[in-house]
Amino acid sequence: MVEMLIAGERTAGEASEALDVVDPATEETLESVPRASAQDVDRAVSAADAAFAEWSRTDAEDRANLLRKAIGLIERDRKDLVTSLVHEQGKPVTEAGGEVHHLLHGLNYYADLATKVRGSYQALPSALSKAYGMVLRRPMGVVAAIVPNNFPLTLLGTKLAPALMAGNTVVVKPAATTPLTTLKIAELLLEAEIPPGVVNVITGRGSEVGDALVTHPQVRRVAFTGSTAVGRHIMSLAAPQLKRMTMELGGSDPVIVCPDANVKAAARGIAIGRFWNCGQMCLGGKRVYVFDEVYDQLMEELVKTVGKYEPGLGWEKAEKPKIRVGPLHTSDGRDEVMEQLQDALDGGGELLLGGDKPEGAGYFMEPTIVGNPPVDSRVAREETFGPLLPVWRVSSLDEAIERSNDTEYGLGASVWTYDIRTVHRVANEVEAGMKWVNQFHYGYDELPFGGVKASGYGKEHGMEGLDYYLEDVPVVVGGLE
Ligand code: NDP
């Protein structure tokens, strides 16, 4: 069993029960981890709370240097982390390598920002002219970082790095199915001499320990990434305590392809944006709206491009020009996507590519494209979290924008055009937290990232990502006469 990490020590937890971690490509058990209890949550939060006073007073430069030391260790162990990610998540080795690279980039970005946090000074010219004001920027305390299964490392980094650099301590709850790489990172942070208790990891099921973590009185801030359903549940639990929260939730991002688009580039961008990580992306073009004028051309190009994607074991590279796509992460996840596909086909959608699940072990599904399913079908309204791409014809920008907004989600959106008026309209009228123009969906560490509507609120990445881990405290200083 790979044990949890609380107060710098490995522990099997109070219950001494275990949960298996399964390789989604082979369905074989890789390892087991403790099935934590509410008492373990309490121990982890108490350890983080005890570590807070000293960590929050540590010089920002020293905190940054400790993180840089950890970055060096992650680079040293990069290969091991990539292998671990391929096995526990299922993604191909090239994508796992990309994820570790992205993690390192994000950690470096926040290590550099640690010393750039600025408060402000304000002369007070009113009745209090013999006083001045300043705004201090204080860390909050213990942060609960709850991470989903699709990008266990990058989404850990986007919480951990700004939380630590702002002076907070953290209890991490990885997805029950992807705890192993997270525990390796936590071990490396300890090796880098980040003090015990500053980062703690609780394993087990969110449905069993999540409530205790989110409602723990010493947890000041909840940083959650996951489904909208679980996000809603967490918000309802944490609201009475008025905890600070960021909610990075599900999405059903529209892509609009206009008559003047570079069709080849659009097809490539749509394919990457949809089939990366076997379509298990929060951001990702999940509904494509194509103008009549370029529909046939785009579909031909898209089917050709996506036809190169080949399901297979993540640790084997596909032979060029094939592109490896891994399994879905869980069997339930695959069933859900297959049901959404069936609903689209039952409604009259045309199967243009894929549609099957290969025989044998592993939760594989063929990359699938379906043309013009009903506008009220499940793929048009729900989040599809797998390798399934619905595409519709549209005849005007008004129609494309109206259909884009016809969902509860509002994470990202993209448009393929060189017409500045179209760009302007999509930027202003499509309801989404992030937009791309002639680009596939990608989150940059330097830019704020976050959704609107049922895709959540709050920002990760960028300076804004650090701001969310700090409280602004205005202080008025008088007695200067
Ligand atoms: P889930 O919502 O099922 O789980 C996310 C995390 O929440 C897991 O660690 C899970 O633990 C935990 N959890 C479950 N129940 C509770 C609870 N009652 N209290 C506290 N924590 C709980 O999401 P998935 O892991 O399946 O990830 C996929 C979803 O995440 C998709 O909807 C995707 O769009 C979204 N996502 C959003 C992103 C964004 O930035 N907006 C980025 C990436 C993904 P356990 O695994 O043990 O159930």
Coordinates of C-alpha atoms and ligand atoms in Angstrom, one line a residue, residues 146-151 155 173-177 204-211 214 224-228 230-231 233-234 237 247-251 281-283 286 383 385 411 449 455 460, ligand 1:
I146 CA -9.6 19.1 -4.4
V147 CA -8.3 17.7 -7.8
P148 CA -10.1 15.7 -10.5
N149 CA -8.8 12.7 -12.4
N150 CA -8.2 14.1 -15.8
F151 CA -5.1 16.2 -15.2
L155 CA -4.5 20.8 -11.7
K173 CA -7.5 15.5 -2.0
P174 CA -6.6 13.9 -5.3
A175 CA -9.2 11.9 -7.2
A176 CA -9.7 8.4 -5.7
T177 CA -8.5 6.9 -9.0
G204 CA -9.8 7.9 -0.5
R205 CA -13.2 8.7 -1.8
G206 CA -14.5 12.2 -2.1
S207 CA -18.0 11.0 -1.2
E208 CA -16.6 9.7 2.1
V209 CA -14.1 12.3 3.2
G210 CA -15.1 15.3 1.0
D211 CA -17.7 16.7 3.3
V214 CA -14.9 21.1 3.0
F224 CA -12.1 22.8 -6.3
T225 CA -11.8 21.4 -9.8
G226 CA -14.3 18.8 -10.9
S227 CA -17.8 18.2 -12.1
T228 CA -20.6 20.8 -11.8
V230 CA -20.0 17.8 -7.1
G231 CA -19.2 21.6 -7.2
H233 CA -22.7 20.0 -3.5
I234 CA -19.5 21.4 -2.1
L237 CA -21.9 22.6 2.3
M247 CA -15.1 26.4 -8.5
E248 CA -13.5 25.2 -11.8
L249 CA -16.3 23.0 -13.1
G250 CA -17.6 21.2 -16.2
G251 CA -17.8 22.6 -19.7
M281 CA -11.0 17.8 -20.9
C282 CA -12.8 20.6 -19.1
L283 CA -11.7 22.9 -21.9
K286 CA -17.3 19.8 -27.5
E383 CA -20.9 17.9 -21.0
F385 CA -16.4 13.8 -21.3
L411 CA -16.2 27.5 -19.7
F449 CA -8.5 30.8 -16.4
S455 CA -18.8 26.1 -15.3
E460 CA -6.7 30.0 -11.6
Ligands
NDP1 P1 -15.6 14.7 -9.9 O1 -16.4 15.9 -9.7 O2 -16.2 13.4 -9.9 O3 -14.4 14.7 -8.8 C1 -13.5 15.8 -8.6 C2 -12.9 15.7 -7.3 O4 -13.9 15.9 -6.3 C3 -12.3 14.3 -7.0 O5 -11.1 14.5 -6.2 C4 -13.4 13.6 -6.2 O6 -13.0 12.6 -5.4 C5 -13.9 14.8 -5.3 N1 -15.2 14.6 -4.7 C6 -16.2 13.8 -5.1 N2 -17.2 14.0 -4.2 C7 -16.8 14.9 -3.3 C8 -17.5 15.5 -2.1 N3 -18.7 15.1 -1.7 N4 -16.8 16.4 -1.4 C9 -15.5 16.8 -1.8 N5 -14.9 16.3 -2.9 C10 -15.5 15.3 -3.6 O7 -14.8 15.0 -11.3 P2 -13.9 14.1 -12.1 O8 -12.7 13.7 -11.3 O9 -14.7 13.0 -12.8 O10 -13.3 15.1 -13.2 C11 -14.1 15.4 -14.3 C12 -14.8 16.7 -14.2 O11 -14.0 17.8 -13.8 C13 -15.5 17.2 -15.5 O12 -16.7 17.7 -15.3 C14 -14.5 18.3 -16.0 O13 -15.1 19.2 -16.9 C15 -14.2 18.9 -14.7 N6 -12.9 19.7 -14.8 C16 -13.0 21.1 -14.8 C17 -11.8 21.8 -15.0 C18 -11.9 23.3 -15.0 O14 -10.8 23.9 -14.8 N7 -13.0 23.9 -15.1 C19 -10.6 21.2 -15.3 C20 -10.6 19.7 -15.3 C21 -11.7 19.0 -15.1 P3 -13.2 11.1 -5.9 O15 -12.4 10.9 -7.1 O16 -12.8 10.3 -4.7 O17 -14.7 10.9 -6.2

